[in-house]
GROMACS .gro file of C-alpha atoms in nm:
model
  317
    1MET     CA    1   1.060   0.139   2.498
    2GLU     CA    2   0.865   0.350   2.249
    3MET     CA    3   0.927   0.675   2.436
    4HIS     CA    4   1.304   0.700   2.398
    5ASN     CA    5   1.435   1.003   2.206
    6THR     CA    6   1.082   1.145   2.183
    7SER     CA    7   1.059   1.517   2.103
    8SER     CA    8   0.779   1.735   2.244
    9THR     CA    9   0.655   1.786   1.887
   10ASP     CA   10   0.636   1.413   1.809
   11PHE     CA   11   0.306   1.232   1.774
   12THR     CA   12   0.236   0.885   1.912
   13PHE     CA   13   0.017   0.633   1.729
   14MET     CA   14  -0.223   0.408   1.917
   15GLY     CA   15  -0.195   0.188   1.607
   16LEU     CA   16  -0.349  -0.145   1.509
   17PHE     CA   17  -0.122  -0.358   1.725
   18ASN     CA   18  -0.239  -0.240   2.069
   19ARG     CA   19  -0.395  -0.576   2.157
   20LYS     CA   20  -0.111  -0.808   2.253
   21ASP     CA   21  -0.316  -1.126   2.208
   22ILE     CA   22  -0.365  -1.068   1.833
   23SER     CA   23  -0.086  -0.821   1.748
   24GLY     CA   24   0.144  -1.092   1.609
   25LEU     CA   25  -0.131  -1.232   1.386
   26LEU     CA   26  -0.225  -0.882   1.262
   27PHE     CA   27   0.141  -0.809   1.187
   28LEU     CA   28   0.166  -1.129   0.980
   29ILE     CA   29  -0.158  -1.063   0.788
   30ILE     CA   30  -0.069  -0.700   0.708
   31SER     CA   31   0.284  -0.803   0.604
   32ILE     CA   32   0.143  -1.061   0.361
   33ILE     CA   33  -0.106  -0.808   0.221
   34PHE     CA   34   0.169  -0.546   0.180
   35PHE     CA   35   0.414  -0.770  -0.005
   36THR     CA   36   0.133  -0.921  -0.215
   37ALA     CA   37   0.024  -0.570  -0.315
   38LEU     CA   38   0.379  -0.470  -0.411
   39MET     CA   39   0.435  -0.790  -0.608
   40ALA     CA   40   0.098  -0.791  -0.788
   41ASN     CA   41   0.121  -0.424  -0.885
   42GLY     CA   42   0.486  -0.456  -0.982
   43VAL     CA   43   0.408  -0.753  -1.205
   44MET     CA   44   0.123  -0.559  -1.365
   45ILE     CA   45   0.346  -0.263  -1.449
   46PHE     CA   46   0.616  -0.493  -1.589
   47LEU     CA   47   0.376  -0.690  -1.809
   48ILE     CA   48   0.203  -0.379  -1.944
   49ARG     CA   49   0.537  -0.216  -2.028
   50THR     CA   50   0.691  -0.523  -2.194
   51ASP     CA   51   0.400  -0.691  -2.377
   52SER     CA   52   0.286  -0.509  -2.691
   53ARG     CA   53  -0.062  -0.670  -2.670
   54LEU     CA   54  -0.122  -0.469  -2.352
   55HIS     CA   55  -0.033  -0.134  -2.510
   56THR     CA   56  -0.395  -0.016  -2.505
   57PRO     CA   57  -0.563   0.277  -2.324
   58MET     CA   58  -0.720   0.051  -2.061
   59TYR     CA   59  -0.391  -0.110  -1.963
   60PHE     CA   60  -0.208   0.221  -1.984
   61LEU     CA   61  -0.446   0.356  -1.717
   62LEU     CA   62  -0.417   0.033  -1.517
   63SER     CA   63  -0.038   0.062  -1.509
   64HIS     CA   64  -0.071   0.407  -1.353
   65LEU     CA   65  -0.328   0.275  -1.106
   66SER     CA   66  -0.079   0.007  -1.005
   67PHE     CA   67   0.194   0.269  -0.962
   68ILE     CA   68  -0.033   0.482  -0.740
   69ASP     CA   69  -0.129   0.175  -0.534
   70MET     CA   70   0.237   0.084  -0.477
   71MET     CA   71   0.319   0.437  -0.365
   72TYR     CA   72  -0.001   0.466  -0.166
   73ILE     CA   73   0.040   0.156   0.050
   74SER     CA   74   0.411   0.232   0.093
   75THR     CA   75   0.340   0.566   0.264
   76ILE     CA   76   0.164   0.391   0.551
   77VAL     CA   77   0.241   0.021   0.597
   78PRO     CA   78   0.626   0.003   0.605
   79LYS     CA   79   0.652   0.247   0.896
   80MET     CA   80   0.376   0.064   1.080
   81LEU     CA   81   0.553  -0.272   1.041
   82VAL     CA   82   0.898  -0.138   1.130
   83ASP     CA   83   0.758   0.040   1.437
   84TYR     CA   84   0.604  -0.287   1.554
   85LEU     CA   85   0.937  -0.470   1.519
   86LEU     CA   86   1.128  -0.192   1.698
   87GLY     CA   87   0.865  -0.152   1.969
   88GLN     CA   88   0.804   0.216   1.899
   89ARG     CA   89   0.497   0.417   1.801
   90THR     CA   90   0.618   0.773   1.745
   91ILE     CA   91   0.637   0.991   1.435
   92SER     CA   92   0.792   1.336   1.410
   93PHE     CA   93   0.589   1.644   1.321
   94MET     CA   94   0.762   1.665   0.981
   95GLY     CA   95   0.715   1.292   0.925
   96CYS     CA   96   0.345   1.322   1.003
   97THR     CA   97   0.314   1.621   0.767
   98ALA     CA   98   0.489   1.433   0.485
   99GLN     CA   99   0.276   1.122   0.537
  100HIS     CA  100  -0.042   1.329   0.544
  101PHE     CA  101   0.052   1.510   0.221
  102LEU     CA  102   0.154   1.196   0.032
  103TYR     CA  103  -0.153   1.009   0.149
  104LEU     CA  104  -0.394   1.286   0.041
  105THR     CA  105  -0.220   1.334  -0.294
  106LEU     CA  106  -0.213   0.965  -0.381
  107VAL     CA  107  -0.561   0.878  -0.259
  108GLY     CA  108  -0.698   1.185  -0.436
  109ALA     CA  109  -0.530   1.083  -0.761
  110GLU     CA  110  -0.678   0.735  -0.727
  111PHE     CA  111  -1.029   0.869  -0.664
  112PHE     CA  112  -1.019   1.061  -0.991
  113LEU     CA  113  -0.841   0.788  -1.188
  114LEU     CA  114  -1.092   0.517  -1.093
  115GLY     CA  115  -1.377   0.740  -1.207
  116LEU     CA  116  -1.212   0.810  -1.542
  117MET     CA  117  -1.123   0.441  -1.587
  118ALA     CA  118  -1.495   0.360  -1.557
  119TYR     CA  119  -1.555   0.612  -1.836
  120ASP     CA  120  -1.293   0.428  -2.045
  121ARG     CA  121  -1.485   0.100  -2.003
  122TYR     CA  122  -1.812   0.276  -2.089
  123VAL     CA  123  -1.667   0.410  -2.416
  124ALA     CA  124  -1.512   0.073  -2.503
  125ILE     CA  125  -1.838  -0.120  -2.460
  126CYS     CA  126  -2.106   0.136  -2.548
  127ASN     CA  127  -1.923   0.334  -2.821
  128PRO     CA  128  -1.661   0.092  -2.960
  129LEU     CA  129  -1.642   0.261  -3.301
  130ARG     CA  130  -1.548   0.596  -3.145
  131TYR     CA  131  -1.313   0.441  -2.887
  132PRO     CA  132  -0.986   0.515  -3.075
  133VAL     CA  133  -1.082   0.883  -3.096
  134LEU     CA  134  -1.236   0.929  -2.750
  135MET     CA  135  -0.953   0.740  -2.578
  136SER     CA  136  -0.653   0.847  -2.784
  137ARG     CA  137  -0.301   0.859  -2.639
  138GLN     CA  138  -0.339   1.231  -2.580
  139VAL     CA  139  -0.667   1.182  -2.392
  140CYS     CA  140  -0.506   0.910  -2.177
  141TRP     CA  141  -0.224   1.145  -2.078
  142MET     CA  142  -0.480   1.415  -2.000
  143ILE     CA  143  -0.662   1.168  -1.772
  144ILE     CA  144  -0.338   1.085  -1.589
  145ALA     CA  145  -0.237   1.451  -1.560
  146GLY     CA  146  -0.585   1.549  -1.439
  147SER     CA  147  -0.585   1.275  -1.175
  148TRP     CA  148  -0.244   1.380  -1.040
  149PHE     CA  149  -0.343   1.748  -1.051
  150GLY     CA  150  -0.660   1.682  -0.852
  151GLY     CA  151  -0.476   1.473  -0.594
  152SER     CA  152  -0.189   1.723  -0.561
  153LEU     CA  153  -0.433   2.012  -0.523
  154ASP     CA  154  -0.599   1.830  -0.235
  155GLY     CA  155  -0.264   1.759  -0.070
  156PHE     CA  156  -0.128   2.113  -0.109
  157LEU     CA  157  -0.457   2.269   0.005
  158LEU     CA  158  -0.543   2.059   0.311
  159THR     CA  159  -0.206   1.951   0.453
  160PRO     CA  160  -0.072   2.299   0.550
  161ILE     CA  161  -0.404   2.388   0.716
  162THR     CA  162  -0.432   2.057   0.904
  163MET     CA  163  -0.079   2.075   1.040
  164SER     CA  164  -0.095   2.448   1.129
  165PHE     CA  165  -0.349   2.402   1.409
  166PRO     CA  166  -0.214   2.423   1.767
  167PHE     CA  167  -0.215   2.076   1.921
  168CYS     CA  168  -0.295   2.002   2.284
  169ASN     CA  169  -0.058   1.842   2.531
  170SER     CA  170  -0.185   1.495   2.446
  171ARG     CA  171  -0.030   1.418   2.107
  172GLU     CA  172  -0.153   1.060   2.096
  173ILE     CA  173  -0.324   0.983   1.763
  174ASN     CA  174  -0.581   0.708   1.803
  175HIS     CA  175  -0.505   0.571   1.456
  176PHE     CA  176  -0.231   0.391   1.264
  177PHE     CA  177  -0.126   0.682   1.040
  178CYS     CA  178  -0.163   1.059   1.013
  179GLU     CA  179  -0.513   1.075   0.868
  180ALA     CA  180  -0.679   1.418   0.888
  181PRO     CA  181  -0.984   1.332   1.106
  182ALA     CA  182  -0.766   1.155   1.365
  183VAL     CA  183  -0.508   1.438   1.372
  184LEU     CA  184  -0.775   1.709   1.401
  185LYS     CA  185  -0.908   1.550   1.721
  186LEU     CA  186  -0.586   1.671   1.890
  187ALA     CA  187  -0.632   2.034   1.783
  188CYS     CA  188  -0.694   2.291   2.056
  189ALA     CA  189  -0.854   2.543   1.820
  190ASP     CA  190  -1.199   2.545   1.660
  191THR     CA  191  -1.182   2.331   1.345
  192ALA     CA  192  -1.547   2.365   1.235
  193LEU     CA  193  -1.476   2.592   0.936
  194TYR     CA  194  -1.188   2.376   0.817
  195GLU     CA  195  -1.394   2.060   0.849
  196THR     CA  196  -1.663   2.224   0.633
  197VAL     CA  197  -1.400   2.302   0.367
  198MET     CA  198  -1.271   1.946   0.389
  199TYR     CA  199  -1.626   1.815   0.354
  200VAL     CA  200  -1.675   2.019   0.034
  201CYS     CA  201  -1.344   1.887  -0.102
  202CYS     CA  202  -1.457   1.532  -0.026
  203VAL     CA  203  -1.784   1.587  -0.211
  204LEU     CA  204  -1.584   1.690  -0.517
  205MET     CA  205  -1.328   1.412  -0.482
  206LEU     CA  206  -1.557   1.129  -0.375
  207LEU     CA  207  -1.917   1.180  -0.482
  208ILE     CA  208  -1.843   1.312  -0.832
  209PRO     CA  209  -1.598   1.033  -0.935
  210PHE     CA  210  -1.818   0.771  -0.765
  211SER     CA  211  -2.121   0.904  -0.955
  212VAL     CA  212  -1.923   0.873  -1.279
  213VAL     CA  213  -1.836   0.512  -1.189
  214ILE     CA  214  -2.196   0.417  -1.105
  215SER     CA  215  -2.347   0.588  -1.411
  216SER     CA  216  -2.081   0.439  -1.643
  217TYR     CA  217  -2.134   0.085  -1.516
  218ALA     CA  218  -2.514   0.132  -1.524
  219ARG     CA  219  -2.489   0.217  -1.895
  220ILE     CA  220  -2.249  -0.073  -1.948
  221LEU     CA  221  -2.483  -0.322  -1.778
  222THR     CA  222  -2.776  -0.192  -1.982
  223THR     CA  223  -2.578  -0.243  -2.303
  224VAL     CA  224  -2.460  -0.587  -2.192
  225HIS     CA  225  -2.816  -0.689  -2.105
  226HIS     CA  226  -2.912  -0.650  -2.472
  227MET     CA  227  -2.622  -0.864  -2.596
  228SER     CA  228  -2.730  -1.170  -2.794
  229SER     CA  229  -2.457  -1.397  -2.654
  230VAL     CA  230  -2.553  -1.552  -2.318
  231GLU     CA  231  -2.190  -1.641  -2.247
  232GLY     CA  232  -2.083  -1.286  -2.326
  233ARG     CA  233  -2.348  -1.147  -2.091
  234LYS     CA  234  -2.235  -1.373  -1.805
  235LYS     CA  235  -1.870  -1.278  -1.854
  236ALA     CA  236  -1.948  -0.905  -1.871
  237PHE     CA  237  -2.174  -0.918  -1.565
  238ALA     CA  238  -1.909  -1.107  -1.367
  239THR     CA  239  -1.639  -0.855  -1.465
  240CYS     CA  240  -1.857  -0.551  -1.391
  241SER     CA  241  -1.976  -0.687  -1.055
  242SER     CA  242  -1.620  -0.750  -0.935
  243HIS     CA  243  -1.513  -0.400  -1.046
  244ILE     CA  244  -1.813  -0.236  -0.878
  245THR     CA  245  -1.748  -0.432  -0.556
  246VAL     CA  246  -1.388  -0.309  -0.527
  247VAL     CA  247  -1.478   0.049  -0.621
  248THR     CA  248  -1.768   0.057  -0.374
  249LEU     CA  249  -1.540  -0.076  -0.101
  250PHE     CA  250  -1.283   0.195  -0.176
  251TYR     CA  251  -1.520   0.492  -0.210
  252GLY     CA  252  -1.762   0.369   0.058
  253ALA     CA  253  -1.493   0.338   0.326
  254ALA     CA  254  -1.356   0.682   0.236
  255MET     CA  255  -1.705   0.836   0.248
  256TYR     CA  256  -1.758   0.689   0.593
  257THR     CA  257  -1.431   0.843   0.714
  258TYR     CA  258  -1.469   1.190   0.565
  259MET     CA  259  -1.841   1.253   0.511
  260LEU     CA  260  -2.020   1.088   0.803
  261PRO     CA  261  -2.099   1.317   1.102
  262HIS     CA  262  -1.864   1.287   1.401
  263SER     CA  263  -2.138   1.145   1.624
  264TYR     CA  264  -2.136   0.825   1.415
  265HIS     CA  265  -1.762   0.770   1.444
  266ARG     CA  266  -1.586   0.533   1.682
  267PRO     CA  267  -1.203   0.501   1.686
  268ALA     CA  268  -1.209   0.124   1.642
  269GLN     CA  269  -1.453   0.145   1.349
  270ASP     CA  270  -1.251   0.428   1.192
  271LYS     CA  271  -0.942   0.209   1.190
  272VAL     CA  272  -1.128  -0.081   1.027
  273PHE     CA  273  -1.272   0.138   0.750
  274SER     CA  274  -0.932   0.300   0.691
  275VAL     CA  275  -0.776  -0.046   0.655
  276PHE     CA  276  -1.021  -0.121   0.374
  277TYR     CA  277  -0.915   0.166   0.150
  278THR     CA  278  -0.552   0.213   0.255
  279ILE     CA  279  -0.428  -0.147   0.288
  280LEU     CA  280  -0.675  -0.389   0.126
  281THR     CA  281  -0.761  -0.193  -0.190
  282PRO     CA  282  -0.401  -0.166  -0.323
  283MET     CA  283  -0.385  -0.547  -0.306
  284LEU     CA  284  -0.731  -0.608  -0.453
  285ASN     CA  285  -0.705  -0.367  -0.749
  286PRO     CA  286  -0.448  -0.564  -0.954
  287LEU     CA  287  -0.612  -0.896  -0.866
  288ILE     CA  288  -0.962  -0.784  -0.966
  289TYR     CA  289  -0.889  -0.546  -1.254
  290SER     CA  290  -0.604  -0.722  -1.427
  291LEU     CA  291  -0.465  -1.055  -1.314
  292ARG     CA  292  -0.804  -1.224  -1.372
  293ASN     CA  293  -0.797  -1.095  -1.731
  294LYS     CA  294  -0.705  -1.342  -2.009
  295ASP     CA  295  -0.481  -1.088  -2.182
  296VAL     CA  296  -0.282  -1.037  -1.864
  297THR     CA  297  -0.259  -1.407  -1.775
  298GLY     CA  298  -0.146  -1.474  -2.132
  299ALA     CA  299   0.123  -1.206  -2.104
  300LEU     CA  300   0.231  -1.353  -1.769
  301LYS     CA  301   0.263  -1.704  -1.914
  302LYS     CA  302   0.460  -1.563  -2.209
  303ALA     CA  303   0.697  -1.379  -1.972
  304LEU     CA  304   0.747  -1.692  -1.758
  305THR     CA  305   0.816  -1.903  -2.068
  306ARG     CA  306   1.068  -1.645  -2.188
  307PHE     CA  307   1.234  -1.644  -1.844
  308LYS     CA  308   1.259  -2.025  -1.836
  309GLY     CA  309   1.408  -2.022  -2.186
  310THR     CA  310   1.670  -1.770  -2.073
  311GLN     CA  311   1.756  -1.992  -1.776
  312ARG     CA  312   1.805  -2.296  -2.002
  313VAL     CA  313   2.038  -2.099  -2.231
  314ALA     CA  314   2.235  -1.982  -1.926
  315GLU     CA  315   2.269  -2.340  -1.801
  316VAL     CA  316   2.403  -2.454  -2.141
  317PHE     CA  317   2.679  -2.194  -2.132
   0.00000   0.00000   0.00000
């Protein structure tokens, strides 16, 4: 059924649903994750925009992280779910190019933004008196602009080169979306030079932001360790550990995909690692970074109370 109206330039995904015995369960799980991610990130953006108590640099950056996550997961998962329902697995050459560009741009922006958000936390905890100056509104906009610029540069640089290679007769991508390593396996030309360039780009986009994250949280934990309040130390350690876990999952899975030598890669493992940073992370980010925060839960309760009050007024009239 999936081969009807297939052009010679179309690609075919092997996908995640190629095992019939668990395909239905996988479809259900990924659907739940997708809609949870959209709802959690959407709620975060709404609360940050509407509650004046959340008009701070940290939440300003978090609202943009939520926006990136919503866009990011939406470039991959909806097509995958719709294709499963329609019984098809193909994507056009232009569709693959667009997906590849959007994916690289958005994931690149998130790499940079997460690193700079760790710096924000470092300044807030280690240099609180200078925080208003070091994290002014202008600096926040520069962080957002820099993140988008870095991601867009990656997308504009790598996408045209990736999609300009001649592809062999077999146009079957052993993956669930148009990710560069999986697409390059179909190329008939020598891709060694390009892969070296891509490796250098990944060092800049992965190792540098990840190093900023690790060094920032190391300084934070050192500062927290010297806090006099035992309760404060426990709370700070719990918050930092959850943040580091999610960030390590995100960067670690991406490093495996783009920086590990080909001899260590297996298609099944590649799909699992890609799921971690393309599907799971957009759901985990708002849950770990924000919705566990007292300020956010307070804003959510306030919004729900206001909504219930509006409903009662509507019922009276």
